Each structure stands twice: as C-alpha cells, then as structure tokens.
Amino acid sequence: CCGQMHVNADGTIVAKDDLAYVTRAHKRALEPSRDLTYHAVFSVNDTAVMSGSARLNAVQPLADKAEDAGMDGLLCDYEPSHNYTDAHAQAYSDFLMDLRMELQSRNMTLGMDVAGWGILDKFEIYKNAAHFFTSMSPTYNAQNMTRNRQFVKDLTTAVGPDHVAIGLGSSPEKGFEKNCARMPSYNYTNETLTAFLAFLHDDALVSGVDVWRCDIDDYGKTAQFFIEALQDYRGGSAPPSNPLEAIVATRWHARVAVSVGPTRTRGYALCPAVPTTRTAGSDDVLAGHVRGAPGCSARLNLAEPSGRL
C-alpha cells in the first residue's frame, strides 16, 4: 500500500502518474449515495525529516499534487525504525505543521498515523501537527486492553477526542483463519471488542474507529461478531440503508481500513488499477471490503445525513 507519493532524502517527491484518475474514480463511484473525502497516503524518508529537506522542498509539491488531482488532503504514514528522540519527533512535527498549513490554505486537510512505539507516541509534540490522527499499534491488538485504554486516554488528552480514530485489527470468521496468516493475530473476541467499543463511545468520545483487516493480503471473511459489534457501535444493528457503489479491481489487492463512528462510518480504501463496478453492501463496508489495487487511499463518511466528518 501507501505508494501514492514519497518524499526522497533530498526533499524531492515521487508520485504516481495516475493521481487524478484514482481520485476521480473513487469520488465518482461513491458520490451518488455517500459523502466522500479522499486522502492519499504518502511516506517520507527519515533523512528528509531530520535534515529539514522535507520541510524545505516537499511541502508545496505535495500540496500541488494533491490539489491538482482533486484530493481532499493527504495522510502521512511515517514509521522510522531508529533515532527515537524528541528532536526527531519535533523535526517530523515541524514538517507536518508546515504541510498542514499549506493544505489548509487550499481547503484540504492532513492526517497522521500514530502508534505506541518509537517517535509516534510523542503526542504532545504532534498535537497541532495534523487535522486528524489514526492509531495503529497497540490498539490493533487485544493482547493488553489496559494498555490500549491508557494509549487512548493519552492520545485524546493531547490532541482532543474529536481528532482521533482508534485502529482495530479485525478477526476472521471461523474457517478463514488461513487468510490472516501474513498478519499478526489481533485477538479480538466478542467480549473484548464490545467492551473496548463501549469505552471508546462512552468514555473516550473518539470520532470513530479504524478497522485494519487481518486478511489484507488474502481476502477471506470477517467474523460476524466483529461486524455486529461495529454496527452496534454506530447506534443500532441495522446497516446503512443505501449500498455503496465501489470501484474495485478485477484482481483485488489493497491495503484497506474502514472506520466506523457512533453515527457515521468513514474509512480508507485503495483505488483500482483496472476498475470494474460492483455494488458493495453495508456489511462489506463495515467489514472493510472496499477493495482496490495498491497506490491510493480513500477516506469515506457514511450514514451521517449532514455529511460532516
């Protein structure tokens, strides 16, 4: 996934040639019945962050590419594996802050992936760096729910619950465990998931939850309890009344995360290289079955009549 754009060590950017096409494809597919915002996932070289070349050279080109393609913004997925210092985090925050302001001046928004490791948990440093924050570990996994709750409290305290969506790793339906072999076992059960969603809804007051599919590399079937828990979190077991018109590839392969709010559903889905059109039912959306080919990400908002995120 996430190869839509990349910032090189010298701050120059590499971008896919079909940015405008994939943006139009998703918006055209989803617009008739849903409110859609599209944020392309991009990555950045750690040397570019630490040297300042990303801040100096990449901000305007990234915004230009996003604006020219008709995107609603960008989502930065930066996961450095060394140099876990405050100075590194501050350099990253400075880059994101400049990019946020540039995008905001053009009526676009910026998202940031956060986690419980490395520099990605220095929330106080990042609190003004992005418009919204999406979590990866530790909340993907149900191994330590005490830690998950504390992570959520720390994140929402720093950046505000309205700017937070909490990530959950999905559970496979019985008989489809082999489809999740390339991902860790995220270990959510009906009991742990229901309790955590209740905490997120009633106590943490986050804007929604993100679903990272365990079968991202080999699509199978999401556990029914997982889908039903998300439906209940949305405020009732009934799925959205309108189907999702999704553009998908003839060979489905993508990174997909779908997030579900108490009164709305939103998500991230990649775009197809060779599109065909199909109708995806509401349970497809809730299970994260909005599929495509590698290279882009769509953030969608379902079931909120006003269309607000």
C-alpha positions as protocol buffer text, in pm:
chain_id: "A"
residue {
  index: 1
  type: CYS
  ca { x: 0 y: 0 z: 0 }
}
residue {
  index: 2
  type: CYS
  ca { x: 74 y: 368 z: 52 }
}
residue {
  index: 3
  type: GLY
  ca { x: 294 y: 426 z: -251 }
}
residue {
  index: 4
  type: GLN
  ca { x: 91 y: 713 z: -392 }
}
residue {
  index: 5
  type: MET
  ca { x: 365 y: 965 z: -316 }
}
residue {
  index: 6
  type: HIS
  ca { x: 703 y: 952 z: -142 }
}
residue {
  index: 7
  type: VAL
  ca { x: 943 y: 1221 z: -21 }
}
residue {
  index: 8
  type: ASN
  ca { x: 1305 y: 1136 z: -107 }
}
residue {
  index: 9
  type: ALA
  ca { x: 1608 y: 1211 z: 112 }
}
residue {
  index: 10
  type: ASP
  ca { x: 1669 y: 1545 z: -66 }
}
residue {
  index: 11
  type: GLY
  ca { x: 1306 y: 1652 z: -31 }
}
residue {
  index: 12
  type: THR
  ca { x: 1206 y: 1586 z: -390 }
}
residue {
  index: 13
  type: ILE
  ca { x: 890 y: 1384 z: -433 }
}
residue {
  index: 14
  type: VAL
  ca { x: 797 y: 1082 z: -641 }
}
residue {
  index: 15
  type: ALA
  ca { x: 431 y: 1048 z: -733 }
}
residue {
  index: 16
  type: LYS
  ca { x: 221 y: 806 z: -930 }
}
residue {
  index: 17
  type: ASP
  ca { x: 121 y: 924 z: -1276 }
}
residue {
  index: 18
  type: ASP
  ca { x: -248 y: 847 z: -1223 }
}
residue {
  index: 19
  type: LEU
  ca { x: -325 y: 1061 z: -916 }
}
residue {
  index: 20
  type: ALA
  ca { x: -612 y: 1243 z: -1082 }
}
residue {
  index: 21
  type: TYR
  ca { x: -757 y: 922 z: -1224 }
}
residue {
  index: 22
  type: VAL
  ca { x: -769 y: 734 z: -895 }
}
residue {
  index: 23
  type: THR
  ca { x: -915 y: 1037 z: -717 }
}
residue {
  index: 24
  type: ARG
  ca { x: -1192 y: 1077 z: -976 }
}
residue {
  index: 25
  type: ALA
  ca { x: -1259 y: 703 z: -977 }
}
residue {
  index: 26
  type: HIS
  ca { x: -1334 y: 683 z: -607 }
}
residue {
  index: 27
  type: LYS
  ca { x: -1530 y: 1004 z: -592 }
}
residue {
  index: 28
  type: ARG
  ca { x: -1740 y: 913 z: -892 }
}
residue {
  index: 29
  type: ALA
  ca { x: -1810 y: 567 z: -752 }
}
residue {
  index: 30
  type: LEU
  ca { x: -1913 y: 680 z: -406 }
}
residue {
  index: 31
  type: GLU
  ca { x: -2064 y: 1022 z: -463 }
}
residue {
  index: 32
  type: PRO
  ca { x: -2418 y: 917 z: -562 }
}
residue {
  index: 33
  type: SER
  ca { x: -2508 y: 782 z: -220 }
}
residue {
  index: 34
  type: ARG
  ca { x: -2229 y: 882 z: 18 }
}
residue {
  index: 35
  type: ASP
  ca { x: -2024 y: 1177 z: 127 }
}
residue {
  index: 36
  type: LEU
  ca { x: -1663 y: 1103 z: 36 }
}
residue {
  index: 37
  type: THR
  ca { x: -1335 y: 1269 z: 117 }
}
residue {
  index: 38
  type: TYR
  ca { x: -1021 y: 1134 z: -42 }
}
residue {
  index: 39
  type: HIS
  ca { x: -681 y: 1147 z: 131 }
}
residue {
  index: 40
  type: ALA
  ca { x: -383 y: 991 z: -47 }
}
residue {
  index: 41
  type: VAL
  ca { x: -136 y: 805 z: 174 }
}
residue {
  index: 42
  type: PHE
  ca { x: 225 y: 915 z: 134 }
}
residue {
  index: 43
  type: SER
  ca { x: 556 y: 830 z: 300 }
}
residue {
  index: 44
  type: VAL
  ca { x: 872 y: 1027 z: 373 }
}
residue {
  index: 45
  type: ASN
  ca { x: 1241 y: 941 z: 401 }
}
residue {
  index: 46
  type: ASP
  ca { x: 1384 y: 980 z: 752 }
}
residue {
  index: 47
  type: THR
  ca { x: 1686 y: 1174 z: 625 }
}
residue {
  index: 48
  type: ALA
  ca { x: 1450 y: 1424 z: 465 }
}
residue {
  index: 49
  type: VAL
  ca { x: 1278 y: 1470 z: 800 }
}
residue {
  index: 50
  type: MET
  ca { x: 1591 y: 1508 z: 1011 }
}
residue {
  index: 51
  type: SER
  ca { x: 1781 y: 1730 z: 766 }
}
residue {
  index: 52
  type: GLY
  ca { x: 1483 y: 1958 z: 709 }
}
residue {
  index: 53
  type: SER
  ca { x: 1481 y: 1895 z: 335 }
}
residue {
  index: 54
  type: ALA
  ca { x: 1124 y: 1760 z: 352 }
}
residue {
  index: 55
  type: ARG
  ca { x: 1009 y: 2079 z: 516 }
}
residue {
  index: 56
  type: LEU
  ca { x: 1210 y: 2296 z: 278 }
}
residue {
  index: 57
  type: ASN
  ca { x: 1141 y: 2122 z: -53 }
}
residue {
  index: 58
  type: ALA
  ca { x: 841 y: 1888 z: -29 }
}
residue {
  index: 59
  type: VAL
  ca { x: 556 y: 2085 z: 126 }
}
residue {
  index: 60
  type: GLN
  ca { x: 447 y: 2285 z: -176 }
}
residue {
  index: 61
  type: PRO
  ca { x: 493 y: 1999 z: -431 }
}
residue {
  index: 62
  type: LEU
  ca { x: 288 y: 1763 z: -214 }
}
residue {
  index: 63
  type: ALA
  ca { x: 11 y: 2018 z: -183 }
}
residue {
  index: 64
  type: ASP
  ca { x: 30 y: 2094 z: -556 }
}
residue {
  index: 65
  type: LYS
  ca { x: -7 y: 1726 z: -645 }
}
residue {
  index: 66
  type: ALA
  ca { x: -298 y: 1682 z: -405 }
}
residue {
  index: 67
  type: GLU
  ca { x: -476 y: 1993 z: -530 }
}
residue {
  index: 68
  type: ASP
  ca { x: -419 y: 1920 z: -899 }
}
residue {
  index: 69
  type: ALA
  ca { x: -559 y: 1569 z: -855 }
}
residue {
  index: 70
  type: GLY
  ca { x: -869 y: 1695 z: -675 }
}
residue {
  index: 71
  type: MET
  ca { x: -792 y: 1528 z: -342 }
}
residue {
  index: 72
  type: ASP
  ca { x: -934 y: 1641 z: -10 }
}
residue {
  index: 73
  type: GLY
  ca { x: -597 y: 1605 z: 159 }
}
residue {
  index: 74
  type: LEU
  ca { x: -312 y: 1371 z: 250 }
}
residue {
  index: 75
  type: LEU
  ca { x: -240 y: 1106 z: 515 }
}
residue {
  index: 76
  type: CYS
  ca { x: 122 y: 1064 z: 626 }
}
residue {
  index: 77
  type: ASP
  ca { x: 243 y: 714 z: 714 }
}
residue {
  index: 78
  type: TYR
  ca { x: 591 y: 759 z: 860 }
}
residue {
  index: 79
  type: GLU
  ca { x: 729 y: 473 z: 1070 }
}
residue {
  index: 80
  type: PRO
  ca { x: 1101 y: 527 z: 1140 }
}
residue {
  index: 81
  type: SER
  ca { x: 1284 y: 234 z: 1296 }
}
residue {
  index: 82
  type: HIS
  ca { x: 1562 y: 425 z: 1477 }
}
residue {
  index: 83
  type: ASN
  ca { x: 1653 y: 757 z: 1642 }
}
residue {
  index: 84
  type: TYR
  ca { x: 1359 y: 771 z: 1884 }
}
residue {
  index: 85
  type: THR
  ca { x: 1442 y: 1117 z: 2016 }
}
residue {
  index: 86
  type: ASP
  ca { x: 1236 y: 1425 z: 2088 }
}
residue {
  index: 87
  type: ALA
  ca { x: 1446 y: 1609 z: 1830 }
}
residue {
  index: 88
  type: HIS
  ca { x: 1339 y: 1360 z: 1563 }
}
residue {
  index: 89
  type: ALA
  ca { x: 974 y: 1391 z: 1666 }
}
residue {
  index: 90
  type: GLN
  ca { x: 997 y: 1771 z: 1663 }
}
residue {
  index: 91
  type: ALA
  ca { x: 1152 y: 1770 z: 1315 }
}
residue {
  index: 92
  type: TYR
  ca { x: 869 y: 1547 z: 1193 }
}
residue {
  index: 93
  type: SER
  ca { x: 610 y: 1768 z: 1361 }
}
residue {
  index: 94
  type: ASP
  ca { x: 760 y: 2080 z: 1204 }
}
residue {
  index: 95
  type: PHE
  ca { x: 732 y: 1922 z: 859 }
}
residue {
  index: 96
  type: LEU
  ca { x: 372 y: 1813 z: 922 }
}
residue {
  index: 97
  type: MET
  ca { x: 279 y: 2153 z: 1062 }
}
residue {
  index: 98
  type: ASP
  ca { x: 403 y: 2330 z: 750 }
}
residue {
  index: 99
  type: LEU
  ca { x: 222 y: 2080 z: 530 }
}
residue {
  index: 100
  type: ARG
  ca { x: -97 y: 2112 z: 734 }
}
residue {
  index: 101
  type: MET
  ca { x: -96 y: 2491 z: 696 }
}
residue {
  index: 102
  type: GLU
  ca { x: -27 y: 2467 z: 323 }
}
residue {
  index: 103
  type: LEU
  ca { x: -307 y: 2216 z: 271 }
}
residue {
  index: 104
  type: GLN
  ca { x: -543 y: 2414 z: 491 }
}
residue {
  index: 105
  type: SER
  ca { x: -481 y: 2728 z: 285 }
}
residue {
  index: 106
  type: ARG
  ca { x: -610 y: 2531 z: -13 }
}
residue {
  index: 107
  type: ASN
  ca { x: -913 y: 2385 z: 173 }
}
residue {
  index: 108
  type: MET
  ca { x: -752 y: 2043 z: 223 }
}
residue {
  index: 109
  type: THR
  ca { x: -666 y: 1852 z: 541 }
}
residue {
  index: 110
  type: LEU
  ca { x: -380 y: 1641 z: 675 }
}
residue {
  index: 111
  type: GLY
  ca { x: -389 y: 1314 z: 869 }
}
residue {
  index: 112
  type: MET
  ca { x: -113 y: 1138 z: 1065 }
}
residue {
  index: 113
  type: ASP
  ca { x: -62 y: 773 z: 1163 }
}
residue {
  index: 114
  type: VAL
  ca { x: 25 y: 737 z: 1532 }
}
residue {
  index: 115
  type: ALA
  ca { x: 131 y: 436 z: 1741 }
}
residue {
  index: 116
  type: GLY
  ca { x: 260 y: 332 z: 2081 }
}
residue {
  index: 117
  type: TRP
  ca { x: 626 y: 298 z: 1985 }
}
residue {
  index: 118
  type: GLY
  ca { x: 925 y: 495 z: 1858 }
}
residue {
  index: 119
  type: ILE
  ca { x: 854 y: 862 z: 1798 }
}
residue {
  index: 120
  type: LEU
  ca { x: 490 y: 802 z: 1711 }
}
residue {
  index: 121
  type: ASP
  ca { x: 366 y: 824 z: 2071 }
}
residue {
  index: 122
  type: LYS
  ca { x: 503 y: 1171 z: 2144 }
}
residue {
  index: 123
  type: PHE
  ca { x: 154 y: 1316 z: 2124 }
}
residue {
  index: 124
  type: GLU
  ca { x: 227 y: 1647 z: 2295 }
}
residue {
  index: 125
  type: ILE
  ca { x: 475 y: 1728 z: 2022 }
}
residue {
  index: 126
  type: TYR
  ca { x: 227 y: 1637 z: 1748 }
}
residue {
  index: 127
  type: LYS
  ca { x: -90 y: 1788 z: 1893 }
}
residue {
  index: 128
  type: ASN
  ca { x: -106 y: 2068 z: 1635 }
}
residue {
  index: 129
  type: ALA
  ca { x: 66 y: 1882 z: 1352 }
}
residue {
  index: 130
  type: ALA
  ca { x: -239 y: 1734 z: 1175 }
}
residue {
  index: 131
  type: HIS
  ca { x: -613 y: 1771 z: 1141 }
}
residue {
  index: 132
  type: PHE
  ca { x: -680 y: 1409 z: 1236 }
}
residue {
  index: 133
  type: PHE
  ca { x: -488 y: 1118 z: 1390 }
}
residue {
  index: 134
  type: THR
  ca { x: -533 y: 745 z: 1321 }
}
residue {
  index: 135
  type: SER
  ca { x: -386 y: 481 z: 1553 }
}
residue {
  index: 136
  type: MET
  ca { x: -202 y: 162 z: 1462 }
}
residue {
  index: 137
  type: SER
  ca { x: -46 y: -40 z: 1745 }
}
residue {
  index: 138
  type: PRO
  ca { x: -116 y: -104 z: 2029 }
}
residue {
  index: 139
  type: THR
  ca { x: -490 y: -79 z: 1967 }
}
residue {
  index: 140
  type: TYR
  ca { x: -483 y: -307 z: 1663 }
}
residue {
  index: 141
  type: ASN
  ca { x: -426 y: -591 z: 1911 }
}
residue {
  index: 142
  type: ALA
  ca { x: -638 y: -705 z: 2208 }
}
residue {
  index: 143
  type: GLN
  ca { x: -340 y: -858 z: 2389 }
}
residue {
  index: 144
  type: ASN
  ca { x: -327 y: -584 z: 2654 }
}
residue {
  index: 145
  type: MET
  ca { x: -654 y: -395 z: 2686 }
}
residue {
  index: 146
  type: THR
  ca { x: -531 y: -198 z: 2987 }
}
residue {
  index: 147
  type: ARG
  ca { x: -251 y: -59 z: 2775 }
}
residue {
  index: 148
  type: ASN
  ca { x: -494 y: 10 z: 2490 }
}
residue {
  index: 149
  type: ARG
  ca { x: -720 y: 216 z: 2714 }
}
residue {
  index: 150
  type: GLN
  ca { x: -428 y: 414 z: 2853 }
}
residue {
  index: 151
  type: PHE
  ca { x: -299 y: 477 z: 2499 }
}
residue {
  index: 152
  type: VAL
  ca { x: -639 y: 615 z: 2400 }
}
residue {
  index: 153
  type: LYS
  ca { x: -652 y: 837 z: 2709 }
}
residue {
  index: 154
  type: ASP
  ca { x: -305 y: 974 z: 2642 }
}
residue {
  index: 155
  type: LEU
  ca { x: -380 y: 1042 z: 2275 }
}
residue {
  index: 156
  type: THR
  ca { x: -718 y: 1207 z: 2328 }
}
residue {
  index: 157
  type: THR
  ca { x: -584 y: 1417 z: 2615 }
}
residue {
  index: 158
  type: ALA
  ca { x: -309 y: 1552 z: 2390 }
}
residue {
  index: 159
  type: VAL
  ca { x: -492 y: 1611 z: 2061 }
}
residue {
  index: 160
  type: GLY
  ca { x: -861 y: 1607 z: 2155 }
}
residue {
  index: 161
  type: PRO
  ca { x: -1107 y: 1319 z: 2102 }
}
residue {
  index: 162
  type: ASP
  ca { x: -1274 y: 1483 z: 1801 }
}
residue {
  index: 163
  type: HIS
  ca { x: -948 y: 1444 z: 1607 }
}
residue {
  index: 164
  type: VAL
  ca { x: -892 y: 1075 z: 1690 }
}
residue {
  index: 165
  type: ALA
  ca { x: -995 y: 746 z: 1527 }
}
residue {
  index: 166
  type: ILE
  ca { x: -878 y: 430 z: 1704 }
}
residue {
  index: 167
  type: GLY
  ca { x: -746 y: 138 z: 1500 }
}
residue {
  index: 168
  type: LEU
  ca { x: -868 y: -220 z: 1549 }
}
residue {
  index: 169
  type: GLY
  ca { x: -726 y: -534 z: 1388 }
}
residue {
  index: 170
  type: SER
  ca { x: -1009 y: -749 z: 1254 }
}
residue {
  index: 171
  type: SER
  ca { x: -1089 y: -1110 z: 1347 }
}
residue {
  index: 172
  type: PRO
  ca { x: -1156 y: -1377 z: 1083 }
}
residue {
  index: 173
  type: GLU
  ca { x: -1469 y: -1586 z: 1060 }
}
residue {
  index: 174
  type: LYS
  ca { x: -1415 y: -1945 z: 1172 }
}
residue {
  index: 175
  type: GLY
  ca { x: -1266 y: -2141 z: 882 }
}
residue {
  index: 176
  type: PHE
  ca { x: -1095 y: -1834 z: 733 }
}
residue {
  index: 177
  type: GLU
  ca { x: -801 y: -1813 z: 974 }
}
residue {
  index: 178
  type: LYS
  ca { x: -557 y: -1908 z: 699 }
}
residue {
  index: 179
  type: ASN
  ca { x: -640 y: -1586 z: 515 }
}
residue {
  index: 180
  type: CYS
  ca { x: -484 y: -1392 z: 803 }
}
residue {
  index: 181
  type: ALA
  ca { x: -158 y: -1588 z: 806 }
}
residue {
  index: 182
  type: ARG
  ca { x: 50 y: -1293 z: 686 }
}
residue {
  index: 183
  type: MET
  ca { x: -62 y: -1066 z: 969 }
}
residue {
  index: 184
  type: PRO
  ca { x: -31 y: -1095 z: 1348 }
}
residue {
  index: 185
  type: SER
  ca { x: -319 y: -1245 z: 1540 }
}
residue {
  index: 186
  type: TYR
  ca { x: -507 y: -942 z: 1669 }
}
residue {
  index: 187
  type: ASN
  ca { x: -701 y: -1150 z: 1923 }
}
residue {
  index: 188
  type: TYR
  ca { x: -1024 y: -953 z: 1949 }
}
residue {
  index: 189
  type: THR
  ca { x: -1319 y: -1157 z: 2072 }
}
residue {
  index: 190
  type: ASN
  ca { x: -1680 y: -1053 z: 2101 }
}
residue {
  index: 191
  type: GLU
  ca { x: -1627 y: -974 z: 2469 }
}
residue {
  index: 192
  type: THR
  ca { x: -1306 y: -771 z: 2436 }
}
residue {
  index: 193
  type: LEU
  ca { x: -1426 y: -585 z: 2127 }
}
residue {
  index: 194
  type: THR
  ca { x: -1766 y: -496 z: 2271 }
}
residue {
  index: 195
  type: ALA
  ca { x: -1613 y: -372 z: 2595 }
}
residue {
  index: 196
  type: PHE
  ca { x: -1349 y: -164 z: 2414 }
}
residue {
  index: 197
  type: LEU
  ca { x: -1602 y: -9 z: 2178 }
}
residue {
  index: 198
  type: ALA
  ca { x: -1819 y: 84 z: 2476 }
}
residue {
  index: 199
  type: PHE
  ca { x: -1517 y: 255 z: 2633 }
}
residue {
  index: 200
  type: LEU
  ca { x: -1439 y: 442 z: 2311 }
}
residue {
  index: 201
  type: HIS
  ca { x: -1802 y: 553 z: 2274 }
}
residue {
  index: 202
  type: ASP
  ca { x: -1897 y: 635 z: 2634 }
}
residue {
  index: 203
  type: ASP
  ca { x: -1568 y: 739 z: 2795 }
}
residue {
  index: 204
  type: ALA
  ca { x: -1308 y: 833 z: 2535 }
}
residue {
  index: 205
  type: LEU
  ca { x: -1560 y: 1002 z: 2300 }
}
residue {
  index: 206
  type: VAL
  ca { x: -1338 y: 949 z: 1996 }
}
residue {
  index: 207
  type: SER
  ca { x: -1462 y: 1040 z: 1648 }
}
residue {
  index: 208
  type: GLY
  ca { x: -1463 y: 678 z: 1530 }
}
residue {
  index: 209
  type: VAL
  ca { x: -1270 y: 355 z: 1491 }
}
residue {
  index: 210
  type: ASP
  ca { x: -1049 y: 228 z: 1210 }
}
residue {
  index: 211
  type: VAL
  ca { x: -1056 y: -136 z: 1102 }
}
residue {
  index: 212
  type: TRP
  ca { x: -732 y: -290 z: 974 }
}
residue {
  index: 213
  type: ARG
  ca { x: -813 y: -621 z: 809 }
}
residue {
  index: 214
  type: CYS
  ca { x: -609 y: -919 z: 922 }
}
residue {
  index: 215
  type: ASP
  ca { x: -665 y: -1072 z: 577 }
}
residue {
  index: 216
  type: ILE
  ca { x: -534 y: -766 z: 396 }
}
residue {
  index: 217
  type: ASP
  ca { x: -309 y: -978 z: 173 }
}
residue {
  index: 218
  type: ASP
  ca { x: -554 y: -1264 z: 111 }
}
residue {
  index: 219
  type: TYR
  ca { x: -917 y: -1162 z: 146 }
}
residue {
  index: 220
  type: GLY
  ca { x: -1139 y: -1406 z: 329 }
}
residue {
  index: 221
  type: LYS
  ca { x: -1429 y: -1326 z: 561 }
}
residue {
  index: 222
  type: THR
  ca { x: -1455 y: -1108 z: 869 }
}
residue {
  index: 223
  type: ALA
  ca { x: -1609 y: -1261 z: 1181 }
}
residue {
  index: 224
  type: GLN
  ca { x: -1979 y: -1191 z: 1214 }
}
residue {
  index: 225
  type: PHE
  ca { x: -1940 y: -1082 z: 1578 }
}
residue {
  index: 226
  type: PHE
  ca { x: -1692 y: -818 z: 1463 }
}
residue {
  index: 227
  type: ILE
  ca { x: -1935 y: -673 z: 1211 }
}
residue {
  index: 228
  type: GLU
  ca { x: -2225 y: -678 z: 1455 }
}
residue {
  index: 229
  type: ALA
  ca { x: -2020 y: -506 z: 1725 }
}
residue {
  index: 230
  type: LEU
  ca { x: -1935 y: -225 z: 1482 }
}
residue {
  index: 231
  type: GLN
  ca { x: -2299 y: -194 z: 1382 }
}
residue {
  index: 232
  type: ASP
  ca { x: -2399 y: -164 z: 1747 }
}
residue {
  index: 233
  type: TYR
  ca { x: -2125 y: 95 z: 1800 }
}
residue {
  index: 234
  type: ARG
  ca { x: -2279 y: 300 z: 1522 }
}
residue {
  index: 235
  type: GLY
  ca { x: -2602 y: 319 z: 1720 }
}
residue {
  index: 236
  type: GLY
  ca { x: -2800 y: 15 z: 1608 }
}
residue {
  index: 237
  type: SER
  ca { x: -2771 y: -318 z: 1437 }
}
residue {
  index: 238
  type: ALA
  ca { x: -2937 y: -202 z: 1115 }
}
residue {
  index: 239
  type: PRO
  ca { x: -2682 y: -135 z: 839 }
}
residue {
  index: 240
  type: PRO
  ca { x: -2686 y: 183 z: 628 }
}
residue {
  index: 241
  type: SER
  ca { x: -2987 y: 187 z: 400 }
}
residue {
  index: 242
  type: ASN
  ca { x: -2804 y: 271 z: 80 }
}
residue {
  index: 243
  type: PRO
  ca { x: -2549 y: 35 z: -77 }
}
residue {
  index: 244
  type: LEU
  ca { x: -2201 y: 156 z: -151 }
}
residue {
  index: 245
  type: GLU
  ca { x: -2113 y: 180 z: -518 }
}
residue {
  index: 246
  type: ALA
  ca { x: -1749 y: 73 z: -507 }
}
residue {
  index: 247
  type: ILE
  ca { x: -1499 y: 65 z: -788 }
}
residue {
  index: 248
  type: VAL
  ca { x: -1284 y: -242 z: -748 }
}
residue {
  index: 249
  type: ALA
  ca { x: -1017 y: -422 z: -943 }
}
residue {
  index: 250
  type: THR
  ca { x: -1063 y: -748 z: -1125 }
}
residue {
  index: 251
  type: ARG
  ca { x: -782 y: -878 z: -909 }
}
residue {
  index: 252
  type: TRP
  ca { x: -836 y: -737 z: -562 }
}
residue {
  index: 253
  type: HIS
  ca { x: -526 y: -650 z: -367 }
}
residue {
  index: 254
  type: ALA
  ca { x: -504 y: -349 z: -140 }
}
residue {
  index: 255
  type: ARG
  ca { x: -448 y: -204 z: 200 }
}
residue {
  index: 256
  type: VAL
  ca { x: -790 y: -110 z: 335 }
}
residue {
  index: 257
  type: ALA
  ca { x: -900 y: 38 z: 663 }
}
residue {
  index: 258
  type: VAL
  ca { x: -1261 y: 129 z: 728 }
}
residue {
  index: 259
  type: SER
  ca { x: -1355 y: 334 z: 1030 }
}
residue {
  index: 260
  type: VAL
  ca { x: -1694 y: 343 z: 1192 }
}
residue {
  index: 261
  type: GLY
  ca { x: -1828 y: 622 z: 1413 }
}
residue {
  index: 262
  type: PRO
  ca { x: -2122 y: 612 z: 1653 }
}
residue {
  index: 263
  type: THR
  ca { x: -2337 y: 799 z: 1399 }
}
residue {
  index: 264
  type: ARG
  ca { x: -2136 y: 759 z: 1083 }
}
residue {
  index: 265
  type: THR
  ca { x: -1894 y: 536 z: 901 }
}
residue {
  index: 266
  type: ARG
  ca { x: -1577 y: 651 z: 738 }
}
residue {
  index: 267
  type: GLY
  ca { x: -1279 y: 469 z: 602 }
}
residue {
  index: 268
  type: TYR
  ca { x: -972 y: 442 z: 391 }
}
residue {
  index: 269
  type: ALA
  ca { x: -967 y: 233 z: 76 }
}
residue {
  index: 270
  type: LEU
  ca { x: -722 y: 199 z: -204 }
}
residue {
  index: 271
  type: CYS
  ca { x: -802 y: 254 z: -569 }
}
residue {
  index: 272
  type: PRO
  ca { x: -811 y: 5 z: -856 }
}
residue {
  index: 273
  type: ALA
  ca { x: -563 y: -15 z: -1138 }
}
residue {
  index: 274
  type: VAL
  ca { x: -813 y: -194 z: -1365 }
}
residue {
  index: 275
  type: PRO
  ca { x: -1157 y: -84 z: -1249 }
}
residue {
  index: 276
  type: THR
  ca { x: -1487 y: -261 z: -1275 }
}
residue {
  index: 277
  type: THR
  ca { x: -1802 y: -156 z: -1094 }
}
residue {
  index: 278
  type: ARG
  ca { x: -1991 y: -355 z: -835 }
}
residue {
  index: 279
  type: THR
  ca { x: -2227 y: -283 z: -550 }
}
residue {
  index: 280
  type: ALA
  ca { x: -2088 y: -348 z: -206 }
}
residue {
  index: 281
  type: GLY
  ca { x: -2346 y: -398 z: 66 }
}
residue {
  index: 282
  type: SER
  ca { x: -2335 y: -233 z: 404 }
}
residue {
  index: 283
  type: ASP
  ca { x: -2176 y: -536 z: 566 }
}
residue {
  index: 284
  type: ASP
  ca { x: -1899 y: -515 z: 306 }
}
residue {
  index: 285
  type: VAL
  ca { x: -1829 y: -161 z: 419 }
}
residue {
  index: 286
  type: LEU
  ca { x: -1836 y: -246 z: 786 }
}
residue {
  index: 287
  type: ALA
  ca { x: -1605 y: -541 z: 731 }
}
residue {
  index: 288
  type: GLY
  ca { x: -1363 y: -333 z: 528 }
}
residue {
  index: 289
  type: HIS
  ca { x: -1438 y: -490 z: 193 }
}
residue {
  index: 290
  type: VAL
  ca { x: -1388 y: -171 z: -9 }
}
residue {
  index: 291
  type: ARG
  ca { x: -1109 y: -301 z: -227 }
}
residue {
  index: 292
  type: GLY
  ca { x: -877 y: -189 z: -500 }
}
residue {
  index: 293
  type: ALA
  ca { x: -521 y: -203 z: -622 }
}
residue {
  index: 294
  type: PRO
  ca { x: -217 y: -55 z: -447 }
}
residue {
  index: 295
  type: GLY
  ca { x: -148 y: 313 z: -478 }
}
residue {
  index: 296
  type: CYS
  ca { x: -412 y: 533 z: -316 }
}
residue {
  index: 297
  type: SER
  ca { x: -643 y: 574 z: -21 }
}
residue {
  index: 298
  type: ALA
  ca { x: -1000 y: 699 z: 7 }
}
residue {
  index: 299
  type: ARG
  ca { x: -1150 y: 827 z: 328 }
}
residue {
  index: 300
  type: LEU
  ca { x: -1527 y: 796 z: 328 }
}
residue {
  index: 301
  type: ASN
  ca { x: -1805 y: 909 z: 554 }
}
residue {
  index: 302
  type: LEU
  ca { x: -2128 y: 709 z: 555 }
}
residue {
  index: 303
  type: ALA
  ca { x: -2459 y: 736 z: 737 }
}
residue {
  index: 304
  type: GLU
  ca { x: -2423 y: 1094 z: 857 }
}
residue {
  index: 305
  type: PRO
  ca { x: -2702 y: 1288 z: 683 }
}
residue {
  index: 306
  type: SER
  ca { x: -2528 y: 1619 z: 717 }
}
residue {
  index: 307
  type: GLY
  ca { x: -2215 y: 1480 z: 555 }
}
residue {
  index: 308
  type: ARG
  ca { x: -2000 y: 1606 z: 841 }
}
residue {
  index: 309
  type: LEU
  ca { x: -1682 y: 1428 z: 944 }
}
